[in-house]
PDB file of C-alpha atoms in Angstrom:
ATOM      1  CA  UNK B   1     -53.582  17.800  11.243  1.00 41.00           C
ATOM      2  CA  UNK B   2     -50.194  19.386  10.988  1.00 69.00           C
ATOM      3  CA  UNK B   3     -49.361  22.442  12.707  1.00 76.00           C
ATOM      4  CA  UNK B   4     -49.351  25.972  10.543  1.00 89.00           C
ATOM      5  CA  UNK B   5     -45.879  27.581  10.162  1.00 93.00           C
ATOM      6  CA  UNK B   6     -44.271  30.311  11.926  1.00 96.00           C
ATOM      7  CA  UNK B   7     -41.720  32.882  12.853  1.00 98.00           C
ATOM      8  CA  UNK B   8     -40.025  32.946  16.317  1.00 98.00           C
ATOM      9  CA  UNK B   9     -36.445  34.058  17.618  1.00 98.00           C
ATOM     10  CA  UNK B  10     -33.958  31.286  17.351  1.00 98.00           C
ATOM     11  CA  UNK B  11     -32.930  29.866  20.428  1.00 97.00           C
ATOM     12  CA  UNK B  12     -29.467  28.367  21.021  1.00 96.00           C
ATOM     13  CA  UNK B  13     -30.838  24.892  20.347  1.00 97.00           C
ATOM     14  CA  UNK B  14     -31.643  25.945  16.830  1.00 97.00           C
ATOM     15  CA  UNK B  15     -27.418  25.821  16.055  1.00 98.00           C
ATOM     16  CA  UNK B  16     -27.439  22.829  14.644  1.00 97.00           C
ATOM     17  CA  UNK B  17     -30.585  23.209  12.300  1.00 97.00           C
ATOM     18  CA  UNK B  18     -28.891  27.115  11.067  1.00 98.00           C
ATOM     19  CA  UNK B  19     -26.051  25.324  10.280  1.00 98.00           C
ATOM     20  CA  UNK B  20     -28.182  22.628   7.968  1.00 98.00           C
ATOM     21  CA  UNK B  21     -30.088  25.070   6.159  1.00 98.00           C
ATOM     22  CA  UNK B  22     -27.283  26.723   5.704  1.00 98.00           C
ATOM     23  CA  UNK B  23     -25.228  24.258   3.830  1.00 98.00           C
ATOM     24  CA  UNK B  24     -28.594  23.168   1.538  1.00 97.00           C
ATOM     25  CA  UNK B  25     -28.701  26.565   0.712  1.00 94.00           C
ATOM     26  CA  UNK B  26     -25.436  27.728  -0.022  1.00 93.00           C
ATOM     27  CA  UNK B  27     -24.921  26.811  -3.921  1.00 91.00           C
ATOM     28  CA  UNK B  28     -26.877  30.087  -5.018  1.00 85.00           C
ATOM     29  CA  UNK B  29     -30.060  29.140  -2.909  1.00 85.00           C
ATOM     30  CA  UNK B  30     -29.487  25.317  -3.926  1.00 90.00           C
ATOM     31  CA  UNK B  31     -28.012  22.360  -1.944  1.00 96.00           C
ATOM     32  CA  UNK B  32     -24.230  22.221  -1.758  1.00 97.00           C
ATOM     33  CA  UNK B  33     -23.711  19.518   0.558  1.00 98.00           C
ATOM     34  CA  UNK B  34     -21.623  18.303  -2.327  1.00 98.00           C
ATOM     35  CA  UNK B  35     -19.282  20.668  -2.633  1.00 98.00           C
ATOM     36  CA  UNK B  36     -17.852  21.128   1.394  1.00 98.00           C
ATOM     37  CA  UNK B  37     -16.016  18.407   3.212  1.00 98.00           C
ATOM     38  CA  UNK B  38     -17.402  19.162   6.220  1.00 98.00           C
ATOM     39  CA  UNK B  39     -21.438  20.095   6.680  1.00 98.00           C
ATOM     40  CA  UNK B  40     -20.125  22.967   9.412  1.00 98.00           C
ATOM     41  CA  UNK B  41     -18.427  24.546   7.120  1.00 98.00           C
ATOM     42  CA  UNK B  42     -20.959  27.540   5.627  1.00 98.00           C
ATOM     43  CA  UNK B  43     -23.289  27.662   8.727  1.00 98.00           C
ATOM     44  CA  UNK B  44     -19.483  28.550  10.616  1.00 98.00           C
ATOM     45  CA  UNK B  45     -18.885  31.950   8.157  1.00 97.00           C
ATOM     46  CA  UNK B  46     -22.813  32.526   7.394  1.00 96.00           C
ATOM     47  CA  UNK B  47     -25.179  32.074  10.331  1.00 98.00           C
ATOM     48  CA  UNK B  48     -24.113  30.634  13.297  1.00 98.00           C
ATOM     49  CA  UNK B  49     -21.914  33.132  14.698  1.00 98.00           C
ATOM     50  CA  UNK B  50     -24.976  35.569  14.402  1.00 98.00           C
ATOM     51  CA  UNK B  51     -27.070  33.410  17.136  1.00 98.00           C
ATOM     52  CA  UNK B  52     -23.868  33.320  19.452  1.00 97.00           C
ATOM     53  CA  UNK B  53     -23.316  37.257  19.097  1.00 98.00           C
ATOM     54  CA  UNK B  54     -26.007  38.793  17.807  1.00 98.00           C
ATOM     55  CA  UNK B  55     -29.212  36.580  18.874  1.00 98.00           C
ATOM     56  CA  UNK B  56     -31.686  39.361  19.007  1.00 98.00           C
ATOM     57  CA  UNK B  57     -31.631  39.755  15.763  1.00 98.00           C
ATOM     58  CA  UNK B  58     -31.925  35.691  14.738  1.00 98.00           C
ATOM     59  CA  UNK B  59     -35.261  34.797  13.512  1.00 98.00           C
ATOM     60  CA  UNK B  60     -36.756  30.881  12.509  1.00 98.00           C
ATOM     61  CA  UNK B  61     -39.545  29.401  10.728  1.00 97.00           C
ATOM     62  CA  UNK B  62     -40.453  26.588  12.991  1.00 97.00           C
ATOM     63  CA  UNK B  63     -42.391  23.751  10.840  1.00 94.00           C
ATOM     64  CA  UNK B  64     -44.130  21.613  13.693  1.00 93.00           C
ATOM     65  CA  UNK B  65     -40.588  21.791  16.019  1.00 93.00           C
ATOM     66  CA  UNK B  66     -38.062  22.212  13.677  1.00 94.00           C
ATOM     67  CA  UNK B  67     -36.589  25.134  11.911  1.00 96.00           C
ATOM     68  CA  UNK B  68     -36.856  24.990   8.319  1.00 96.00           C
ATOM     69  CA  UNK B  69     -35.767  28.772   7.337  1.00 97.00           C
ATOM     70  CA  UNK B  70     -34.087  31.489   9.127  1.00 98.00           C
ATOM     71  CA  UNK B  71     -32.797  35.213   8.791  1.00 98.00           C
ATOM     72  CA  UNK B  72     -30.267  36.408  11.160  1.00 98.00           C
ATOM     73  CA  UNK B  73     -28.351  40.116  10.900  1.00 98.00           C
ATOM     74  CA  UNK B  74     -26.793  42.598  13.344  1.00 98.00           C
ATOM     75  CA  UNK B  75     -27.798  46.528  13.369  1.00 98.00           C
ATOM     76  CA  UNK B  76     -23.855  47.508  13.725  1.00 97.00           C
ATOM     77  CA  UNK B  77     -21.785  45.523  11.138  1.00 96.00           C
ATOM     78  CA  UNK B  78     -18.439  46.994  12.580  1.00 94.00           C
ATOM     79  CA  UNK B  79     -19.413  46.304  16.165  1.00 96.00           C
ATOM     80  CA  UNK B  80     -19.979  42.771  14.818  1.00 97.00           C
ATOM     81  CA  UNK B  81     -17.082  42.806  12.407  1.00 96.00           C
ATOM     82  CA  UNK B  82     -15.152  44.041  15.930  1.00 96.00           C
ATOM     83  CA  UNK B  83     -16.901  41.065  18.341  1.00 97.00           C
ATOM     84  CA  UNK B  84     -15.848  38.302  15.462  1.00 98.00           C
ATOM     85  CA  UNK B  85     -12.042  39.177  15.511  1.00 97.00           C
ATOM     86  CA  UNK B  86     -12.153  39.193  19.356  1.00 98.00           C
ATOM     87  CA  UNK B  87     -14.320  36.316  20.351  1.00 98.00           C
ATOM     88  CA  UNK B  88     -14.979  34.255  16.916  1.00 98.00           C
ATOM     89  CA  UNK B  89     -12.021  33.545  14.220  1.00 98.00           C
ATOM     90  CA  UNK B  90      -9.268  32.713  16.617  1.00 98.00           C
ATOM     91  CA  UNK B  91     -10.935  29.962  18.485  1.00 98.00           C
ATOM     92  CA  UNK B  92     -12.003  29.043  14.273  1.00 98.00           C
ATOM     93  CA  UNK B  93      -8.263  29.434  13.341  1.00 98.00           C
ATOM     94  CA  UNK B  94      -7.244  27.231  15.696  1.00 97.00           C
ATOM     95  CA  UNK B  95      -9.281  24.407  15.390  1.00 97.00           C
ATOM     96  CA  UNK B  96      -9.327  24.134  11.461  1.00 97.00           C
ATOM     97  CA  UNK B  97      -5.252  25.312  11.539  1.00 96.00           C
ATOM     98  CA  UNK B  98      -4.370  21.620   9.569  1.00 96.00           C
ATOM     99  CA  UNK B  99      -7.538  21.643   7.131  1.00 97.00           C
ATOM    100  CA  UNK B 100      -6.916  21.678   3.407  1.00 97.00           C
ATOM    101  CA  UNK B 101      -9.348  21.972   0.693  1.00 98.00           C
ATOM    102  CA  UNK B 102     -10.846  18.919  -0.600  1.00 98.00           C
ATOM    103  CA  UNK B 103     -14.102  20.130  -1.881  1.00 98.00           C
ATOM    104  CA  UNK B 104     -14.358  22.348  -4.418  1.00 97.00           C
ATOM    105  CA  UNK B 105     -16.062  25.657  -1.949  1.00 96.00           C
ATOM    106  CA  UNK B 106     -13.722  24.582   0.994  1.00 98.00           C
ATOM    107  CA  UNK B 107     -11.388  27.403   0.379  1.00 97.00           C
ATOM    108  CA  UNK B 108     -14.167  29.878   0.113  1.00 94.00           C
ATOM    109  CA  UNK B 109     -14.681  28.995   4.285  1.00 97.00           C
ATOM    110  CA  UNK B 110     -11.313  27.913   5.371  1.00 97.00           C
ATOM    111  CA  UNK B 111      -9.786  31.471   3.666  1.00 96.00           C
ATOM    112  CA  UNK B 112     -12.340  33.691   4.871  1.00 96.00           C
ATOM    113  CA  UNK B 113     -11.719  32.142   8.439  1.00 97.00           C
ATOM    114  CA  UNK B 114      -7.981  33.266   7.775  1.00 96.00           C
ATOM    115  CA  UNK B 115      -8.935  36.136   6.395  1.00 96.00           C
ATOM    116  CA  UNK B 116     -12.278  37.582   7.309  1.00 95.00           C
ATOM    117  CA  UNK B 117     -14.323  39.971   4.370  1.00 88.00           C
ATOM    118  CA  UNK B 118     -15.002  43.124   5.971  1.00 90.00           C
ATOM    119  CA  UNK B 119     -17.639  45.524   5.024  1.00 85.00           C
ATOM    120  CA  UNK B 120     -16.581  48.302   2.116  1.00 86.00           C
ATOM    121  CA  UNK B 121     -16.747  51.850   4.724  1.00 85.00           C
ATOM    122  CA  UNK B 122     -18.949  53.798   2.270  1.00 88.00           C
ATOM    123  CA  UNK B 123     -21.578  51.614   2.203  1.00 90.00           C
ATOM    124  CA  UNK B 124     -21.650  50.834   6.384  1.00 86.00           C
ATOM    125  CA  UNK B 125     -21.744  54.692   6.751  1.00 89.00           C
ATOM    126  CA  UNK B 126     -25.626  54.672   5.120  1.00 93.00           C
ATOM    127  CA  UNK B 127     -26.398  51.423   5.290  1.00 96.00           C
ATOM    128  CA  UNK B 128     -24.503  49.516   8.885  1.00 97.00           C
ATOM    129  CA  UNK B 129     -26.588  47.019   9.587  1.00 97.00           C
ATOM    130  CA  UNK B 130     -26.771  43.640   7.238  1.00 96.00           C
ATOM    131  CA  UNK B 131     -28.521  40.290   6.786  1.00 96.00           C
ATOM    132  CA  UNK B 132     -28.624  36.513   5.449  1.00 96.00           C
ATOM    133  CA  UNK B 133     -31.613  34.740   4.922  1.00 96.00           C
ATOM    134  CA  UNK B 134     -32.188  31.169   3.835  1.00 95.00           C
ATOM    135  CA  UNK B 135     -34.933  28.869   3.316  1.00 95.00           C
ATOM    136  CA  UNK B 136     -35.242  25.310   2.523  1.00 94.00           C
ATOM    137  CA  UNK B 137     -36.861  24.574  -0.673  1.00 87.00           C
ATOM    138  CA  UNK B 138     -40.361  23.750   0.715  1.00 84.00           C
ATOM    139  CA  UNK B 139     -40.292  27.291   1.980  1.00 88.00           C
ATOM    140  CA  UNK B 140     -38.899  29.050  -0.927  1.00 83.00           C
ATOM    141  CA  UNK B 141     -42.788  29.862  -1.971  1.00 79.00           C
ATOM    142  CA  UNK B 142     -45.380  30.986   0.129  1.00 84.00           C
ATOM    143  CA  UNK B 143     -44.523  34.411   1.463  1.00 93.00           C
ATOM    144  CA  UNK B 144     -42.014  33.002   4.376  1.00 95.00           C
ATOM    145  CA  UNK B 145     -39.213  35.073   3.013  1.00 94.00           C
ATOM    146  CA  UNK B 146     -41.275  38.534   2.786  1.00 95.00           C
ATOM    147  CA  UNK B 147     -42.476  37.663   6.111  1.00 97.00           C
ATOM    148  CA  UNK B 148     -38.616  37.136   7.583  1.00 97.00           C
ATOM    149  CA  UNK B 149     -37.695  40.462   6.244  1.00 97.00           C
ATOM    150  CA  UNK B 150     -40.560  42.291   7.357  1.00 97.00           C
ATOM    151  CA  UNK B 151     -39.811  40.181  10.941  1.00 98.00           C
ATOM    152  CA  UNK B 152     -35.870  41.328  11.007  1.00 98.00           C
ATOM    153  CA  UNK B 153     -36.521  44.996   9.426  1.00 97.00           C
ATOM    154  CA  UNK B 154     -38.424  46.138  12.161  1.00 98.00           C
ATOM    155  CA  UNK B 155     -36.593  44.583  14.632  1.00 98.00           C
ATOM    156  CA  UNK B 156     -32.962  46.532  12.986  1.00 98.00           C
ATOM    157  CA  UNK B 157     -35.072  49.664  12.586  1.00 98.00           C
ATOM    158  CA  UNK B 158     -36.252  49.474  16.878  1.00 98.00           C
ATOM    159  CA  UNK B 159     -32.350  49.087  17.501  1.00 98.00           C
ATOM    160  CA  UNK B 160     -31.880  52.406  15.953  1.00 97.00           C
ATOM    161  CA  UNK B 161     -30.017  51.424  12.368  1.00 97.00           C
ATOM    162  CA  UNK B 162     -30.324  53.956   9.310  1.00 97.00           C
ATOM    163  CA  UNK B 163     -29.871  51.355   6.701  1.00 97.00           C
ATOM    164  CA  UNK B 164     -29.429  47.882   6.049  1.00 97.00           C
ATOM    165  CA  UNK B 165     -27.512  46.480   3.752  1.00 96.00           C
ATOM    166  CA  UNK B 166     -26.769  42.433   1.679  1.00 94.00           C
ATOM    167  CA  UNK B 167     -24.571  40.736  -0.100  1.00 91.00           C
ATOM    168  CA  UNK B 168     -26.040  38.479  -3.079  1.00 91.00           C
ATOM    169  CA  UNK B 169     -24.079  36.263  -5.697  1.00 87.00           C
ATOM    170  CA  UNK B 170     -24.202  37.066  -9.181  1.00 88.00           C
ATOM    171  CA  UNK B 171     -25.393  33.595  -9.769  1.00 85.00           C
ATOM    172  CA  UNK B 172     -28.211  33.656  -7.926  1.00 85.00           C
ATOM    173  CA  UNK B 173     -31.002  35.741 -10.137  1.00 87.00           C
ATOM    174  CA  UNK B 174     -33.872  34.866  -8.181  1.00 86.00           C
ATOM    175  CA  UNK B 175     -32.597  36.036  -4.792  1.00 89.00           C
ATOM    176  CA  UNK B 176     -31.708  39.270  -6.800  1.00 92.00           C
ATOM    177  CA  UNK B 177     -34.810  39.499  -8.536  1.00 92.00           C
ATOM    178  CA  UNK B 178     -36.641  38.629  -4.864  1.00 92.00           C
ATOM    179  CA  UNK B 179     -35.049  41.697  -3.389  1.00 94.00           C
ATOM    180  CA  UNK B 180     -35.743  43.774  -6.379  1.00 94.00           C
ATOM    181  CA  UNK B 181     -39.468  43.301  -5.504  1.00 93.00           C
ATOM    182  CA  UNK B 182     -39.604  43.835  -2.160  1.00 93.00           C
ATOM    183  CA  UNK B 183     -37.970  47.429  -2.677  1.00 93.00           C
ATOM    184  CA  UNK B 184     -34.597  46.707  -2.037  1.00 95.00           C
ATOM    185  CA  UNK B 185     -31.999  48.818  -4.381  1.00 96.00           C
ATOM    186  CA  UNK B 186     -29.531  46.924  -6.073  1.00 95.00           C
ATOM    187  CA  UNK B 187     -25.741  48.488  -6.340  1.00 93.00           C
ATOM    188  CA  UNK B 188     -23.328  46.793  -8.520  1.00 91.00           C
ATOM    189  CA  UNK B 189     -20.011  47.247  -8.007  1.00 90.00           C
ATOM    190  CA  UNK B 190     -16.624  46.275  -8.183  1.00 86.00           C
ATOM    191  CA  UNK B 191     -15.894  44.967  -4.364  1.00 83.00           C
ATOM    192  CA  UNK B 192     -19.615  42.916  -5.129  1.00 86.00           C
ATOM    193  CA  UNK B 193     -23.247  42.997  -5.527  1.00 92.00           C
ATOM    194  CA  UNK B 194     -25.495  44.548  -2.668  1.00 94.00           C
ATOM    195  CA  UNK B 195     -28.805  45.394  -2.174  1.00 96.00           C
ATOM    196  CA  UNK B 196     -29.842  47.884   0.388  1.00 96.00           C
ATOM    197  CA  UNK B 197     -32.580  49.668   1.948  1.00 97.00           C
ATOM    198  CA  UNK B 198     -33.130  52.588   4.137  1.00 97.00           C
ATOM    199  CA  UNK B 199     -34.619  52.570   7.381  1.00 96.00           C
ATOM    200  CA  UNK B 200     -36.879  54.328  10.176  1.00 77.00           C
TER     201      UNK B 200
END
């Protein structure tokens, strides 16, 4: 009999298995393995850095051992934003200095490393804390993804943050229909397209 799912806190040792699901996921939900040269890439910009600065906030669903889906945000996106520039990129900058694009998302990593994204100001003034959330295909039904937003939403509205805001490619229309339906508002804009949400 195999063991039911369920969501922890990532622990350090969960790195490795972030930085998987993160890769599989990150072709609009779909498996992009493909199109990096190197598997780290993603899981370097997208989720890792959240368990080495912002752990409290990193969530897993552990299938019999192994994590198989995760969620991982920050309550103060400047603060983090701030932490990243100090502590993150340069070590990042330094180590991938001599790496050219080879596959065709590469650049999408290896220039936001050079040049980090930062949050648009009007929106972190409502809305300062943010997420990502992934989950491997055999998760992708079943309620897991409700569950890790109910699971990081109360844990951003118990560290005090107002609103909470994410970042969602045009491409992918059933993350932005997902969102839709569990009361998220969608803003489209020039700089992107974010969903957001109020809390407390």
């Amino acid at each position: 009999m195999t063991a039911e799912p369920f969501i922890r806190r990532a622990r350090a040792e969960d790195r490795q298995a972030l930085s998987d699901i993160c890769l599989k996921t990150a072709d609009s939900g779909n498996d992009a393995s493909a199109l990096y040269s190197d598997p780290d890439y993603p899981g370097l910009v997208w989720a890792v850095p959240y368990l080495e600065f912002s752990p409290d906030f990193c969530f897993v669903v552990d299938v019999e051992g192994t994590a198989m889906g995760y969620i991982v945000g920050t309550p103060d996106t400047a603060a983090f934003e701030t932490r990243l520039d100090a502590e993150w990129w340069p070590g990042l900058r330094r180590r991938y200095a001599e790496r050219v694009v080879e596959k065709p998302l590469d650049g999408n990593v290896l220039s936001y490393i050079t040049a980090p994204q930062y949050l648009p100001r009007d929106i972190a003034r409502h809305y300062p804390a943010h997420l990502h959330i992934n989950l491997l295909r055999p998760l992708q039904s079943g309620g897991w993804g409700r569950r890790l937003i109910a699971t990081e939403l109360e844990a951003l509205t118990a560290a005090g943050a107002p609103g909470v805001h994410l970042g969602v490619s045009r491409t992918n229309e059933n993350a932005q229909g997902f969102y839709s339906n569990i009361g998220l508002t969608r803003q489209d804009r020039a700089d992107g397209l974010w969903f957001v949400k109020a809390l407390g």
